[in-house]
mmCIF file of C-alpha atoms and ligand atoms in Angstrom:
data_model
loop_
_atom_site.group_PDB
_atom_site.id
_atom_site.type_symbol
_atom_site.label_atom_id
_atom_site.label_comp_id
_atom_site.label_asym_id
_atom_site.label_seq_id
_atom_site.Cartn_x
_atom_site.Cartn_y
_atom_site.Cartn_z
ATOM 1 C CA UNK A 1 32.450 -114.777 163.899
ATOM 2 C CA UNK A 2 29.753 -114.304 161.077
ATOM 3 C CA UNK A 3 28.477 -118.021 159.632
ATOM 4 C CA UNK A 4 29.873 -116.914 156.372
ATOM 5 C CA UNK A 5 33.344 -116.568 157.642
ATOM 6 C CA UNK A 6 32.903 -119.695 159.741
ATOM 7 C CA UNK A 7 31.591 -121.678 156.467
ATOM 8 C CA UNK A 8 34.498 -119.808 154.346
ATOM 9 C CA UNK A 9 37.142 -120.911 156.761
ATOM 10 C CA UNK A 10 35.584 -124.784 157.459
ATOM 11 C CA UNK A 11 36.378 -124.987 153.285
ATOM 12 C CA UNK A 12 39.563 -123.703 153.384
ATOM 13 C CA UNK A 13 40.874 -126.238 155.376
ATOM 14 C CA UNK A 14 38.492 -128.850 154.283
ATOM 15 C CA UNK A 15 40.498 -128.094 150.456
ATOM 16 C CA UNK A 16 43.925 -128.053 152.383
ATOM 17 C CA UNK A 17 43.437 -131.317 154.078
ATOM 18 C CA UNK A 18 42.681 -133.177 150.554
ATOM 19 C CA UNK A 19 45.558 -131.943 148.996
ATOM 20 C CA UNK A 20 47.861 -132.276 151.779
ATOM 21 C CA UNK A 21 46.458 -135.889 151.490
ATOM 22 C CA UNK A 22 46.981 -136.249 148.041
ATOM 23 C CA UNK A 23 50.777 -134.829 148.299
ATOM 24 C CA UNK A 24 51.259 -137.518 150.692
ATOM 25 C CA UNK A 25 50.593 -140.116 148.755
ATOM 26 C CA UNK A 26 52.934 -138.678 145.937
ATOM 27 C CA UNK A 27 55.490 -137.652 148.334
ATOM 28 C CA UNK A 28 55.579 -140.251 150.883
ATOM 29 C CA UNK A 29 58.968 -139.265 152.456
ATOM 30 C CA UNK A 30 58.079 -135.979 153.022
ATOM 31 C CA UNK A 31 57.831 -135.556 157.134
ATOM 32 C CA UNK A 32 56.848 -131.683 156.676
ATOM 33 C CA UNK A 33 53.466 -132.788 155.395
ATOM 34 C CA UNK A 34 52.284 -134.872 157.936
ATOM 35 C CA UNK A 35 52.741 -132.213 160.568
ATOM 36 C CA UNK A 36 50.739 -129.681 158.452
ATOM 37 C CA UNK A 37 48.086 -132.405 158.076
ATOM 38 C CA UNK A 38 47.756 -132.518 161.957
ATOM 39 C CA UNK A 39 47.662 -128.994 162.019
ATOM 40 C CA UNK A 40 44.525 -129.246 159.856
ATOM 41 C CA UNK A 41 43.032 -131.859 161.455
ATOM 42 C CA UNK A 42 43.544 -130.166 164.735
ATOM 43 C CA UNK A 43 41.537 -126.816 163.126
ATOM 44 C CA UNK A 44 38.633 -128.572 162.053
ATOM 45 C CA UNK A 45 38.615 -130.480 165.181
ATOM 46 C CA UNK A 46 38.271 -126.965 167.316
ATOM 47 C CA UNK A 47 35.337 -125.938 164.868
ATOM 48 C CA UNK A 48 33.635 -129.345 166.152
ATOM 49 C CA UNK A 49 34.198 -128.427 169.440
ATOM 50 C CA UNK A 50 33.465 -124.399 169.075
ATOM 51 C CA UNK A 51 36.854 -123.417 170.359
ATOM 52 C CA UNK A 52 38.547 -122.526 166.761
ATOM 53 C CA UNK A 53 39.072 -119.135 166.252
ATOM 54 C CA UNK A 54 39.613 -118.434 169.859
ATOM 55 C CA UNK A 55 43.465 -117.671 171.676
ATOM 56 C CA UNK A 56 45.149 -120.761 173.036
ATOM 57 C CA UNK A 57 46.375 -118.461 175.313
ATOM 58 C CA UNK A 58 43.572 -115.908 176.806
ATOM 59 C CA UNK A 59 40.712 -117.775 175.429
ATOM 60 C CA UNK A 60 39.744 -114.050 173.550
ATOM 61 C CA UNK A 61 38.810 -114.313 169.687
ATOM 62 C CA UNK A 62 41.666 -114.032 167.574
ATOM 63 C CA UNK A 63 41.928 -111.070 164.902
ATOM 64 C CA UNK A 64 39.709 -111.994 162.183
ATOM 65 C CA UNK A 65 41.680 -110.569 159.591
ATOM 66 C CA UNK A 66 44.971 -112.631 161.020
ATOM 67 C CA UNK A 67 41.859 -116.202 160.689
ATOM 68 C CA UNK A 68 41.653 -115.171 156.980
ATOM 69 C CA UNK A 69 44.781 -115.002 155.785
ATOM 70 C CA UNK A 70 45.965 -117.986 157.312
ATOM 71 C CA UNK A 71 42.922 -120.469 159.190
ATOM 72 C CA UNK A 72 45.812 -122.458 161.064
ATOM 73 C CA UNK A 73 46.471 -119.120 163.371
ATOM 74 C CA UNK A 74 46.070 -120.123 167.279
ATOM 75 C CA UNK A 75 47.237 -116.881 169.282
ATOM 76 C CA UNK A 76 46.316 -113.601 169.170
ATOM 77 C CA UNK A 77 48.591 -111.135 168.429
ATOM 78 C CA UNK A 78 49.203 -110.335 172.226
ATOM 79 C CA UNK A 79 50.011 -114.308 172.665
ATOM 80 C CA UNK A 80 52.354 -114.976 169.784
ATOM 81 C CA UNK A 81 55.055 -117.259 170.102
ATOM 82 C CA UNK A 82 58.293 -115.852 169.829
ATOM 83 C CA UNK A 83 59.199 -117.480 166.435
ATOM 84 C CA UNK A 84 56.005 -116.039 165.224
ATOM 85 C CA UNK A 85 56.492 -112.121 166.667
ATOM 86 C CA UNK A 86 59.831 -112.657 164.572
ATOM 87 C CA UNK A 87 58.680 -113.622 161.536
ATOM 88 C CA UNK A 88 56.001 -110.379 161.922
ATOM 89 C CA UNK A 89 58.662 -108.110 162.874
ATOM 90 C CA UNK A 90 60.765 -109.042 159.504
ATOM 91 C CA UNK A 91 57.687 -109.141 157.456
ATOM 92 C CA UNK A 92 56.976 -105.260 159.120
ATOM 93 C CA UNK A 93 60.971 -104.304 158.375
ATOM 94 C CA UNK A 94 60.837 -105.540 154.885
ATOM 95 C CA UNK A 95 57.520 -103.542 154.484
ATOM 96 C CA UNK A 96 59.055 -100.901 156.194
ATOM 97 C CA UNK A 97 62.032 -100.875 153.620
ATOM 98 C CA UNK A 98 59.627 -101.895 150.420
ATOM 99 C CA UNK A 99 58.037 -97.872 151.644
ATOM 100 C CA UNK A 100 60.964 -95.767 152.005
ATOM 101 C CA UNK A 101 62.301 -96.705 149.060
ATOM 102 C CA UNK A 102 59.224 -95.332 146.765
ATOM 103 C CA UNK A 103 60.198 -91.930 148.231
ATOM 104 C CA UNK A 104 61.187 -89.277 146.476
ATOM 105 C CA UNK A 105 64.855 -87.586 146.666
ATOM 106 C CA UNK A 106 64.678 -85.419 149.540
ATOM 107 C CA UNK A 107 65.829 -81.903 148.255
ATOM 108 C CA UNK A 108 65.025 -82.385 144.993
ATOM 109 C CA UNK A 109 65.044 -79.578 142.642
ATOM 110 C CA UNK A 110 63.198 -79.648 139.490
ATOM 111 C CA UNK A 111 63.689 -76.046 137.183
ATOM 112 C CA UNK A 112 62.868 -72.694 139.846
ATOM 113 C CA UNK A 113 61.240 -75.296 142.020
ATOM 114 C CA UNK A 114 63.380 -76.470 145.363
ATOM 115 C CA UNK A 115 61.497 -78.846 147.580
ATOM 116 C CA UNK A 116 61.976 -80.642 151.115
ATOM 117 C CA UNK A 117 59.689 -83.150 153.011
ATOM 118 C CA UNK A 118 59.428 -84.835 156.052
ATOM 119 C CA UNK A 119 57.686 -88.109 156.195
ATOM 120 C CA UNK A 120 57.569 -90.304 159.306
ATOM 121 C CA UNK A 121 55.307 -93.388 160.047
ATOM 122 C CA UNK A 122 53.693 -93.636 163.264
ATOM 123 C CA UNK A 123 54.885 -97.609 163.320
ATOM 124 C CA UNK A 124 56.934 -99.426 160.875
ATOM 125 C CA UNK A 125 54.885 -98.393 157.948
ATOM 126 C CA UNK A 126 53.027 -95.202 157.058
ATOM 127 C CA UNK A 127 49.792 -94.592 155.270
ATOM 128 C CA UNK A 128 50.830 -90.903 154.266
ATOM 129 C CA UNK A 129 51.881 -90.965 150.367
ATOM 130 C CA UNK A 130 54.131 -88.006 149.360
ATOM 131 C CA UNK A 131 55.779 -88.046 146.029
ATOM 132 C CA UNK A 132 57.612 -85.219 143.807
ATOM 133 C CA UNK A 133 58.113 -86.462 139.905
ATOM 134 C CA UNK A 134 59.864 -83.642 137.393
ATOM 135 C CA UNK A 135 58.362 -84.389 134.262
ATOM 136 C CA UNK A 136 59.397 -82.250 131.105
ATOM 137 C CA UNK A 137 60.600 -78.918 133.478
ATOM 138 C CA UNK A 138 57.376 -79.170 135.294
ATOM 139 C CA UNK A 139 57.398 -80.550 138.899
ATOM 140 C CA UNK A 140 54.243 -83.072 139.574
ATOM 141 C CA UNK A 141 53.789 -83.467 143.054
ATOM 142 C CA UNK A 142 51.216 -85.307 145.285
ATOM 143 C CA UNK A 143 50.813 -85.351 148.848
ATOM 144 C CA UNK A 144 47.940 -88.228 150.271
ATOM 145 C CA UNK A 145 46.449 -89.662 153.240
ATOM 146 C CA UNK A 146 45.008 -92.972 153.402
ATOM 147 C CA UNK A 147 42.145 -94.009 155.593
ATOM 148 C CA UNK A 148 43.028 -96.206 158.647
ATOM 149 C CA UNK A 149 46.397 -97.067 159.755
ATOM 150 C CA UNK A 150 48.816 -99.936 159.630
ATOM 151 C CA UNK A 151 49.615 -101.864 156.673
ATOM 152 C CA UNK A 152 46.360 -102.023 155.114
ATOM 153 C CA UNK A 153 47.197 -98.287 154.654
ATOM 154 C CA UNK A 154 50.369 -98.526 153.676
ATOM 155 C CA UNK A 155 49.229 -101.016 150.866
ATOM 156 C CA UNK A 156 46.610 -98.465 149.502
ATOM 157 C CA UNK A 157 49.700 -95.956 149.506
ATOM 158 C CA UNK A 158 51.753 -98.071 147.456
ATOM 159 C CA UNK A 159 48.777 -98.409 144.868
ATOM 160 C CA UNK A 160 48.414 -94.486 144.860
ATOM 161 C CA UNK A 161 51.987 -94.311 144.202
ATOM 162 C CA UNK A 162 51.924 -96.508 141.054
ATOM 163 C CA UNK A 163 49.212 -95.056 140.125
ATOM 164 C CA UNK A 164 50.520 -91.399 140.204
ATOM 165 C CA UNK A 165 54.141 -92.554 138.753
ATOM 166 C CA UNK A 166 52.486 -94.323 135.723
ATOM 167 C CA UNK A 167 49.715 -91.693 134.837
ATOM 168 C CA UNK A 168 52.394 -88.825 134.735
ATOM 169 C CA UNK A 169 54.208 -90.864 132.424
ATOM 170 C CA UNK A 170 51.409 -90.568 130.010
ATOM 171 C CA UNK A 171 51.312 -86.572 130.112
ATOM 172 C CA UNK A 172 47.717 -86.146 130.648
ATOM 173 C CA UNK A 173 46.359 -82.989 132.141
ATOM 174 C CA UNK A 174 46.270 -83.489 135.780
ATOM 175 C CA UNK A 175 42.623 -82.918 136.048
ATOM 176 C CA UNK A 176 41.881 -86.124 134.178
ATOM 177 C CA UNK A 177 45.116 -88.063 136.120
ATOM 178 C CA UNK A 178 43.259 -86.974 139.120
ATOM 179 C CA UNK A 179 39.740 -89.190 137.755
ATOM 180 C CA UNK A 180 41.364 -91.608 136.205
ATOM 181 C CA UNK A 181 43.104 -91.991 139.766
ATOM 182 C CA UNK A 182 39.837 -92.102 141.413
ATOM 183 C CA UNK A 183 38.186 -94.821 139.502
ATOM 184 C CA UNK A 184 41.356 -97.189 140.120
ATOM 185 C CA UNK A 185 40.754 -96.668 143.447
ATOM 186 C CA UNK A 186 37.075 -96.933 143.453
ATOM 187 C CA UNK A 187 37.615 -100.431 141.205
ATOM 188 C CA UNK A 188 40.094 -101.837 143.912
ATOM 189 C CA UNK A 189 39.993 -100.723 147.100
ATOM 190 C CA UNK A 190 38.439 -102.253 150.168
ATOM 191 C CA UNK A 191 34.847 -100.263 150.852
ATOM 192 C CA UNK A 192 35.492 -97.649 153.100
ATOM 193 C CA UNK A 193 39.209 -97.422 152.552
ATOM 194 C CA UNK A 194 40.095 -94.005 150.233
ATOM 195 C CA UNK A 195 42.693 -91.272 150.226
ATOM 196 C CA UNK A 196 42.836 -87.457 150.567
ATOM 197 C CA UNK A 197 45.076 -85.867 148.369
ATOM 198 C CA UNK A 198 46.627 -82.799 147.245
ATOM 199 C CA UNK A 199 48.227 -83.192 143.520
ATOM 200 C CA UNK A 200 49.672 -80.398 141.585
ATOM 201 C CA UNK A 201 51.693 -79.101 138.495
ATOM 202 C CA UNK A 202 54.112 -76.607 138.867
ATOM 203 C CA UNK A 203 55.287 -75.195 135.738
ATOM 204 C CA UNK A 204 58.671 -73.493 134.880
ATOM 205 C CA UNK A 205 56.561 -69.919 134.494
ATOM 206 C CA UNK A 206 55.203 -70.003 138.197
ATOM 207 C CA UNK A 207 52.058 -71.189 137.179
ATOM 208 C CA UNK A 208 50.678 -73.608 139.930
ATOM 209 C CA UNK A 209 47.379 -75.988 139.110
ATOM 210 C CA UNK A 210 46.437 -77.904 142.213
ATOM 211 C CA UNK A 211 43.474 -80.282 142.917
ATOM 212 C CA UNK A 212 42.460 -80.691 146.445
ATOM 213 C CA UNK A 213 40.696 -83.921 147.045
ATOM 214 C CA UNK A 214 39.032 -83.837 150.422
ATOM 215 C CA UNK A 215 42.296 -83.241 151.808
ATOM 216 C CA UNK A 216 43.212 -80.109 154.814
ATOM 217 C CA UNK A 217 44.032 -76.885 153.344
ATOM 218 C CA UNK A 218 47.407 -76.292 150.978
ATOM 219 C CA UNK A 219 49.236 -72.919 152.141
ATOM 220 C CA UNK A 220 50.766 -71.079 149.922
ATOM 221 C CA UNK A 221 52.500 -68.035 151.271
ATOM 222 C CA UNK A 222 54.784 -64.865 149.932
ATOM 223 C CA UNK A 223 54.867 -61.444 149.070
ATOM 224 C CA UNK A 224 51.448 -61.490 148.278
ATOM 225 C CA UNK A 225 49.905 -63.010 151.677
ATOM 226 C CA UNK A 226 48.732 -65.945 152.604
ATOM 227 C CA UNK A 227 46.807 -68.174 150.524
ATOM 228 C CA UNK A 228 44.764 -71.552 151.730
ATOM 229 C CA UNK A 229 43.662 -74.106 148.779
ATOM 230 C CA UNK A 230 40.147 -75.487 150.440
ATOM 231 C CA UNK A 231 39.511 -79.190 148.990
ATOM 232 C CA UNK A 232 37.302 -78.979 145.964
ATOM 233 C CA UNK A 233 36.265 -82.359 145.950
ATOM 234 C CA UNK A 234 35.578 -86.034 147.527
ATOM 235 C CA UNK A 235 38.671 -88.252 148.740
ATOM 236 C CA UNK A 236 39.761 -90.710 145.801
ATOM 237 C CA UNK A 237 38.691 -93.684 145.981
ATOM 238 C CA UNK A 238 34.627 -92.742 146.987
ATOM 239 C CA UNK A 239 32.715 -92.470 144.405
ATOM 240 C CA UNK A 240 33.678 -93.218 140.563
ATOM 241 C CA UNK A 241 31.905 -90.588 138.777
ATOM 242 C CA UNK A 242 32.967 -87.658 140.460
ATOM 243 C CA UNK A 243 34.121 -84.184 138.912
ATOM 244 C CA UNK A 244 37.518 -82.582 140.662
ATOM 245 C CA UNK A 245 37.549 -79.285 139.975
ATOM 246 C CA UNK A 246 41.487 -77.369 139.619
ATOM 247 C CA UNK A 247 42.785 -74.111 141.733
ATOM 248 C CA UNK A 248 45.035 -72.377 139.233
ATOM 249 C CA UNK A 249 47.573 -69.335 140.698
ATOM 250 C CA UNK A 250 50.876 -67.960 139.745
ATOM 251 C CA UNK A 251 53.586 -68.321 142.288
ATOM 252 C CA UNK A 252 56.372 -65.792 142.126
ATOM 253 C CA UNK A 253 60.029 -66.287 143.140
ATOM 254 C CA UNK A 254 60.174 -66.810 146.969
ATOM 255 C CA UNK A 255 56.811 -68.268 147.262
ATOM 256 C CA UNK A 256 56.265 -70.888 149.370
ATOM 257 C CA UNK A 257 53.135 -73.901 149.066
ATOM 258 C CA UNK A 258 53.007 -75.858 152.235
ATOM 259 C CA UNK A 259 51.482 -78.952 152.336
ATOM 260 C CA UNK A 260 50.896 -81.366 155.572
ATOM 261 C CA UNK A 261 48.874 -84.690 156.826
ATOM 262 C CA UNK A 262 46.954 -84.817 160.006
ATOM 263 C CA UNK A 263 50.050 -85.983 161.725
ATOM 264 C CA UNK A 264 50.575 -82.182 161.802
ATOM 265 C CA UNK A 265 46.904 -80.485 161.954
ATOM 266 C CA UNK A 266 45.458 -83.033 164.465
ATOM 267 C CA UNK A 267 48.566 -83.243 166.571
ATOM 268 C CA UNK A 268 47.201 -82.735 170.312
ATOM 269 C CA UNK A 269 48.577 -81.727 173.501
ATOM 270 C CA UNK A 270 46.821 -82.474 176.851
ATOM 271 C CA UNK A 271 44.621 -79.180 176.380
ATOM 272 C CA UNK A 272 44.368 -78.421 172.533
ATOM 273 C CA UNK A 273 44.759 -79.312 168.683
ATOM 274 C CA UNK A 274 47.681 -78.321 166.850
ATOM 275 C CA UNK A 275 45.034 -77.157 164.299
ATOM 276 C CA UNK A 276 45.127 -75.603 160.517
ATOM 277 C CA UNK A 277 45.594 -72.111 161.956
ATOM 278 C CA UNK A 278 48.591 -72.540 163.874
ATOM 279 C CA UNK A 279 50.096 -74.025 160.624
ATOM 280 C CA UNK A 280 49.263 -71.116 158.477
ATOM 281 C CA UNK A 281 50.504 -68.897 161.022
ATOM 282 C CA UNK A 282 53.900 -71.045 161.671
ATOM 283 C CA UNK A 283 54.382 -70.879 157.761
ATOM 284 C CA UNK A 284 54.082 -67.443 157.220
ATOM 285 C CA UNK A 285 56.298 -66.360 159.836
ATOM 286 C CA UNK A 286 59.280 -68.901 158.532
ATOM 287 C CA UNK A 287 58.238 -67.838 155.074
ATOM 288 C CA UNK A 288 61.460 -66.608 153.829
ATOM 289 C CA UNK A 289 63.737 -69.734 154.468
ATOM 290 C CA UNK A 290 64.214 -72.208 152.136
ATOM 291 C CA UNK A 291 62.009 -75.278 151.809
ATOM 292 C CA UNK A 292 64.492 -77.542 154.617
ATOM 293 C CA UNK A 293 64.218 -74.868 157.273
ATOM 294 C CA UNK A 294 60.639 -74.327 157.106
ATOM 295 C CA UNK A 295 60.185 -77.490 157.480
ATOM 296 C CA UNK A 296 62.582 -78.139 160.548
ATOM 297 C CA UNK A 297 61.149 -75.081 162.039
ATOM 298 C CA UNK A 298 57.591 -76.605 161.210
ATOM 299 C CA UNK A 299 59.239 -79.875 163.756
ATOM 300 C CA UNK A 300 60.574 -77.757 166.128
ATOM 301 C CA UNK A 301 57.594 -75.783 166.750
ATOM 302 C CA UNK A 302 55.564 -79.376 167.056
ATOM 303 C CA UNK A 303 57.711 -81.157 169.473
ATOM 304 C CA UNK A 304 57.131 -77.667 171.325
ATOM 305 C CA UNK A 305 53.478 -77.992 171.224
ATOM 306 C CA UNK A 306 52.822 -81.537 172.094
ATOM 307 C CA UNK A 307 54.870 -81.145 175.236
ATOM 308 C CA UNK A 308 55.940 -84.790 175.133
ATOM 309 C CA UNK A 309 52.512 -86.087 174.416
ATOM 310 C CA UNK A 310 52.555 -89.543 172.094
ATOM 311 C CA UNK A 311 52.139 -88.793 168.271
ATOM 312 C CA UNK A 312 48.583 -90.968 166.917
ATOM 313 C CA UNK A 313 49.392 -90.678 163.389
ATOM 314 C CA UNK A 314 51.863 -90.796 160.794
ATOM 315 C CA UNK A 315 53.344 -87.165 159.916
ATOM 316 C CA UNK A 316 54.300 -85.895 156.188
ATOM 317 C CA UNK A 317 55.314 -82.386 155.521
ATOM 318 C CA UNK A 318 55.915 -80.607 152.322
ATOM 319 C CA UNK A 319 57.735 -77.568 151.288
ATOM 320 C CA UNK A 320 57.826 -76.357 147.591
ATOM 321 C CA UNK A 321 59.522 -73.095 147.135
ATOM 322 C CA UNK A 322 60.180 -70.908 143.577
ATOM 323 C CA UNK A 323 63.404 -69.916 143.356
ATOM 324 C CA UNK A 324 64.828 -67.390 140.668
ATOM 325 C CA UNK A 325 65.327 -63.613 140.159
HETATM 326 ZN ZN1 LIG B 1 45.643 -114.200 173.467
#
């Protein structure tokens, strides 16, 4: 571990040993505290003797994010003690819960515009953000991918979705939802960790503006052909002052705009890649159904392709259709 870390560390528990001392001597009867206080004691100890930070178990450094959060942690994750895996695996399910419930109504219809998604974390929680607000008989919707996995994803997600949800509120054009977005982002989030993202406005007269954001192609598909919207810009969360530029087009009744994560495009089988391609394809032959059956043909036609292979990444799909005469 880096000496800063080390040093970091040797203070945290240096500050939690004086005031577990001090809330000994003004809660003498309190037998919690003295076990926490050998728990301390037993930290610094294995920093004397170079073993801290290391598995009781296998002797293999310990996850260095796990050391941060709490400097009293002994296993690593493969060695935790079965009280311990517990407490993860409710900490993971209420996560887990805290997620699905910041999605949107499945099927939700908002003026001409029907929608249905699919969204599906890889483990308990899912770094994919996918979110459909109706706002004044226009339909905002944004679909996102954070970097990395896990729950350091999923925590960026949540921040994207309160970001979106409160910045519609205020009516702004999207272009300047999309920047004001990016410099949350930029002002908050860990380096490296940012967020592809497709955000639009549909509006009750078919007129589409959509921002792509370093995210894989939208596909919008109909009588007219097929359509891909190519990112335009950086992933949020990059750089703060960066300009995203808007794709405007007019969608007429019966056309479809597809939009997918990399749980879909990079999907692999033991020769090949799913790939952007095959999804344009897949979309414009299941064109004509309704938003619910492309997408369950879009799952059907990816369970045939991996051929039983494990999934490496969480998977969001998106179907928008207009509706009407
Ligand atoms: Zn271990």
């Amino acid at each position: 571990m880096a000496t800063l870390e080390v040093s970091f560390l040797h203070n945290q528990l240096e500050d939690r040993k004086r005031r577990l001392e001090a809330a000994m001597v003004a809660a003498p009867r309190n037998s919690g505290l003295a076990g926490l206080l050998r728990e301390v004691d037993s930290a610094l100890d294995r920093m004397v003797k170079g073993s801290y930070g290391l598995c009781e178990e296998c002797h293999e450094p310990v996850e260095q994010d796990r050391l941060l959060a709490d400097p009293l942690v002994r296993y690593c994750l493969d060695h935790l003690t079965q009280t311990e895996r517990a407490d993860l695996q409710r900490d993971l399910d209420l996560a887990s819960e805290v997620q699905r419930n910041l999605l949107p109504q499945n099927g939700l219809c908002a003026g001409d515009w029907e929608t249905s998604y699919h969204y599906a974390p890889l483990g308990a929680v899912s770094g994919d953000y996918c979110d459909l607000i109706p706002s004044d008989g226009q339909l905002v919707f944004v679909l996102g991918d954070v970097s990395g996995k896990g729950v350091a994803a999923s925590m960026l997600m949540t921040q994207l979705h309160a970001l979106f949800r409160s910045l519609t509120k205020m009516a702004l054009p999207l272009g300047q939802m999309v920047s004001q977005a990016n410099r949350v982002l930029c002002e908050s989030a860990l380096a490296g960790q940012y967020a592809t993202v497709v955000c639009g406005l549909a509006k009750p007269t078919g007129e589409v503006e959509i921002h792509n954001a370093g995210h894989w192609p939208a596909i919008v598909v109909g009588k007219g052909g097929v359509l891909r919207i190519e990112s335009t810009g950086l992933p949020l969360g990059m750089f703060c002052e960066v300009e995203f530029s808007a794709t405007r087009l007019q969608m007429e009744a019966g056309d479809t705009l597809f939009l997918y994560t990399d749980g879909l495009s990079e999907a692999r089988n033991a020769n090949d890649e799913y790939g952007v391609d095959r999804v344009t394809h897949l979309v414009r032959q299941q064109s004509a159904r309704p938003p619910a059956e492309l997408i369950t043909a879009c799952l059907e036609d990816l369970r045939s392709f991996e051929k039983g292979e494990a999934r490496f990444d969480d998977l969001t799909l998106l179907a928008i259709r207009r509706v009407g005469s």
